Short mmCIF file of C-alpha atoms in Angstrom, two decimals:
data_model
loop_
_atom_site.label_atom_id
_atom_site.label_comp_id
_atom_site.label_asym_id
_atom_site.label_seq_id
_atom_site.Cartn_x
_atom_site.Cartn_y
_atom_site.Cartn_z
CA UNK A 281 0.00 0.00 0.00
CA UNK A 282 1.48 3.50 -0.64
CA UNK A 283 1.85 6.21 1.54
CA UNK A 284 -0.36 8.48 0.17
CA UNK A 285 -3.19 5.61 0.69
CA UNK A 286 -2.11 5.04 4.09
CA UNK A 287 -2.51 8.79 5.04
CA UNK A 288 -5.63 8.95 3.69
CA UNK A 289 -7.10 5.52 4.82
CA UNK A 290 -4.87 4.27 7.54
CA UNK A 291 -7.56 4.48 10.25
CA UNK A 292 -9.66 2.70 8.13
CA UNK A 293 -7.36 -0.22 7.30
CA UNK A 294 -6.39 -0.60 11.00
CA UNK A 295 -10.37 -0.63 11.85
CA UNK A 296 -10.48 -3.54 9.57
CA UNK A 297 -7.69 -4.78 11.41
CA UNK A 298 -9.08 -4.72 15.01
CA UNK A 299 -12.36 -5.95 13.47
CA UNK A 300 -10.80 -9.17 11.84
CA UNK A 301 -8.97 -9.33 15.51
CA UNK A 302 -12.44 -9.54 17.30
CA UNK A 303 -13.29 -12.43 14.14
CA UNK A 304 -10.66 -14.47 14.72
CA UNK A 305 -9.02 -14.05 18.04
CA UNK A 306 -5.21 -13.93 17.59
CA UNK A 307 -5.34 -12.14 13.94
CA UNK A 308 -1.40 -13.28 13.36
CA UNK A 309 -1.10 -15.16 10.19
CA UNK A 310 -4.91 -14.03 8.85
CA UNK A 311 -5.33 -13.06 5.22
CA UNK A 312 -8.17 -11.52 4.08
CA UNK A 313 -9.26 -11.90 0.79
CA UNK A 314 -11.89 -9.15 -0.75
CA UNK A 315 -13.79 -8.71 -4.25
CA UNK A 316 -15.81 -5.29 -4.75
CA UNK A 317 -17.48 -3.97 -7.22
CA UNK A 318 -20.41 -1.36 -7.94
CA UNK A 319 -22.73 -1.98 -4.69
CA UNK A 320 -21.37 -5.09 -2.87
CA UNK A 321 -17.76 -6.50 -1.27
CA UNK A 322 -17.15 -10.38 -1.23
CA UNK A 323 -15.07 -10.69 2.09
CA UNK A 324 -13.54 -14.00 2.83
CA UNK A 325 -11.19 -14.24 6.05
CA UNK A 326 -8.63 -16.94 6.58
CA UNK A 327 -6.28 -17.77 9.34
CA UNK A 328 -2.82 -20.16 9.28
CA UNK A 329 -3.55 -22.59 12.16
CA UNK A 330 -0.05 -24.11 11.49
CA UNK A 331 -1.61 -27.29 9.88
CA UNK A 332 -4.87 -26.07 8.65
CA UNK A 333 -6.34 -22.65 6.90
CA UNK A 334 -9.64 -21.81 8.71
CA UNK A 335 -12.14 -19.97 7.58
CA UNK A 336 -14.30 -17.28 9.30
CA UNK A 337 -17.56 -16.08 8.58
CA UNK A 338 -17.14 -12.31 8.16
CA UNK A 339 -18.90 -10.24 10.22
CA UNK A 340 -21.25 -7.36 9.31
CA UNK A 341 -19.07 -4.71 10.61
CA UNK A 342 -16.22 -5.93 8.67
CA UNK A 343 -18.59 -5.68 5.54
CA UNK A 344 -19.29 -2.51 6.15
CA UNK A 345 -15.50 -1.34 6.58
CA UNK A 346 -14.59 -2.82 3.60
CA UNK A 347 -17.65 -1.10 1.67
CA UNK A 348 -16.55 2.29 3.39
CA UNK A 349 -12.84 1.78 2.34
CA UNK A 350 -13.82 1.12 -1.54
CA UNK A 351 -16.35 3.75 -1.89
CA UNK A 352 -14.22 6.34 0.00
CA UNK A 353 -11.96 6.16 -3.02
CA UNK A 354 -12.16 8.13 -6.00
CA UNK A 355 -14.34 6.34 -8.86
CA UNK A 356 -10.98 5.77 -11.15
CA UNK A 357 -9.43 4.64 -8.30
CA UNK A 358 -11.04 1.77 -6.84
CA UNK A 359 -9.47 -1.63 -6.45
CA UNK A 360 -11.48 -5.45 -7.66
CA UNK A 361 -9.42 -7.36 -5.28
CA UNK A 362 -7.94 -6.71 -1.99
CA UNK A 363 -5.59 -9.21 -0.13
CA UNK A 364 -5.05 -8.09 3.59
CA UNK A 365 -2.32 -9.84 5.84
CA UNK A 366 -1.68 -9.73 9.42
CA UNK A 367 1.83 -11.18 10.31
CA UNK A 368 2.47 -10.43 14.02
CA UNK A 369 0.90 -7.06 14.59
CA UNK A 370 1.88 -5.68 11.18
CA UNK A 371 -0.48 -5.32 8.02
CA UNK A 372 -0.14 -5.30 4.52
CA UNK A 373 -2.56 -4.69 2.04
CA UNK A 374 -2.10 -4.85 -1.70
CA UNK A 375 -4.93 -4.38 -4.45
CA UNK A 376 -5.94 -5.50 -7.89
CA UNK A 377 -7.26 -3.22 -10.39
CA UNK A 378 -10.02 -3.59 -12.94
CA UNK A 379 -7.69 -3.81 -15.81
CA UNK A 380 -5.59 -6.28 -14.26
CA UNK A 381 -8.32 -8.30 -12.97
CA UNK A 382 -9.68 -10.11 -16.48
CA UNK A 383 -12.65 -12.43 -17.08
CA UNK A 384 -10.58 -15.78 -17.18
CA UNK A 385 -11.86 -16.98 -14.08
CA UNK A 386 -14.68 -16.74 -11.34
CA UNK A 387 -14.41 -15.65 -7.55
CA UNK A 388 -13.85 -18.86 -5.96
CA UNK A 389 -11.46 -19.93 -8.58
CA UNK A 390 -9.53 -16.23 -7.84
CA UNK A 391 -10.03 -17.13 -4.15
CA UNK A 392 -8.27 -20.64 -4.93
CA UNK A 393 -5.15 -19.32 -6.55
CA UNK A 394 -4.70 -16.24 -3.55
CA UNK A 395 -5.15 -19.01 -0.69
CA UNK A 396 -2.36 -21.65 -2.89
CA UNK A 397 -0.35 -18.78 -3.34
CA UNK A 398 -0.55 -17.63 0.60
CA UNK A 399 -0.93 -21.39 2.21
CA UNK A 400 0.05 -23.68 -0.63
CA UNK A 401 -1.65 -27.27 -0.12
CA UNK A 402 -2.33 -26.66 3.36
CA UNK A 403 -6.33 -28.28 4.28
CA UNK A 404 -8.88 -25.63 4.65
CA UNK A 405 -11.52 -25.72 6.85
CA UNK A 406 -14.97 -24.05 6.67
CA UNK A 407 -17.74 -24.13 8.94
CA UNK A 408 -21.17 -26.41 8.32
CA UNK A 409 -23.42 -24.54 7.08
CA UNK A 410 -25.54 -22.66 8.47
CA UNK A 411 -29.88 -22.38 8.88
CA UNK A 412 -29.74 -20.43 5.04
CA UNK A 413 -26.68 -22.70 3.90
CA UNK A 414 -27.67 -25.15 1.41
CA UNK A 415 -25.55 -29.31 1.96
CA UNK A 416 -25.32 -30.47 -1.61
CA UNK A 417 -24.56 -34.46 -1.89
CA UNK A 418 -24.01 -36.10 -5.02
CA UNK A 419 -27.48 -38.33 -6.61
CA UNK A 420 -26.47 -42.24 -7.73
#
């Protein structure tokens, strides 16, 4: 992230980091993984559990940050992709851009290549899913 962002967002971007804190617990080794566009932000959070990834349901707070952070930016300006890391008590943030962002594949596969490229082949775990989740199982 450059300074200029920083100095002009920085409160917002640690927000987001206290509020993935009260998510996860601990928020070393937690990457969190965003997709925005016109109206809506697709937050995933993930945290290194040294032999696992786990996954977090976002909460609505966090959504909101997130929706804050991208519309606070000028039109031109605004990022598709965020990735968000927490390493100790240090962030990073770095963004993808429309033009850089292409049509080749979907949000999960996008997900799938940032949590390979973070965590490699590590097992992932997500929670059951919830009253409005839907359990698919394969017909014979």
């Amino acid at each position: 992230m450059s300074d200029d962002k920083l100095n002009k967002f920085g409160d917002l971007y640690r927000e987001i980091g206290r509020e993935l804190a009260a998510i996860v617990g601990d928020p070393d080794k937690t990457l969190l993984y965003v997709e925005a566009d016109e109206g809506w932000v697709g937050p995933n959070v993930f945290k290194d559990e040294g032999n696992q990834i786990r996954y977090f349901d976002p909460s609505r707070k966090l959504t909101d940050l997130l929706f804050e952070v991208w519309t606070a930016e000028d039109p031109d300006k605004r990022w598709s992709a965020m990735e968000y890391t927490i390493t100790g008590t240090k962030f990073t943030v770095e963004f993808v851009f429309p033009e850089k962002f292409g049509d080749d594949f979907d949000n999960d596969e996008r997900r799938e290549l940032v949590l390979q490229r973070h965590y490699g082949d590590k097992p992932r775990v997500y929670p059951p899913p919830g009253d409005m989740g839907w359990l698919l199982r394969e017909l014979n």
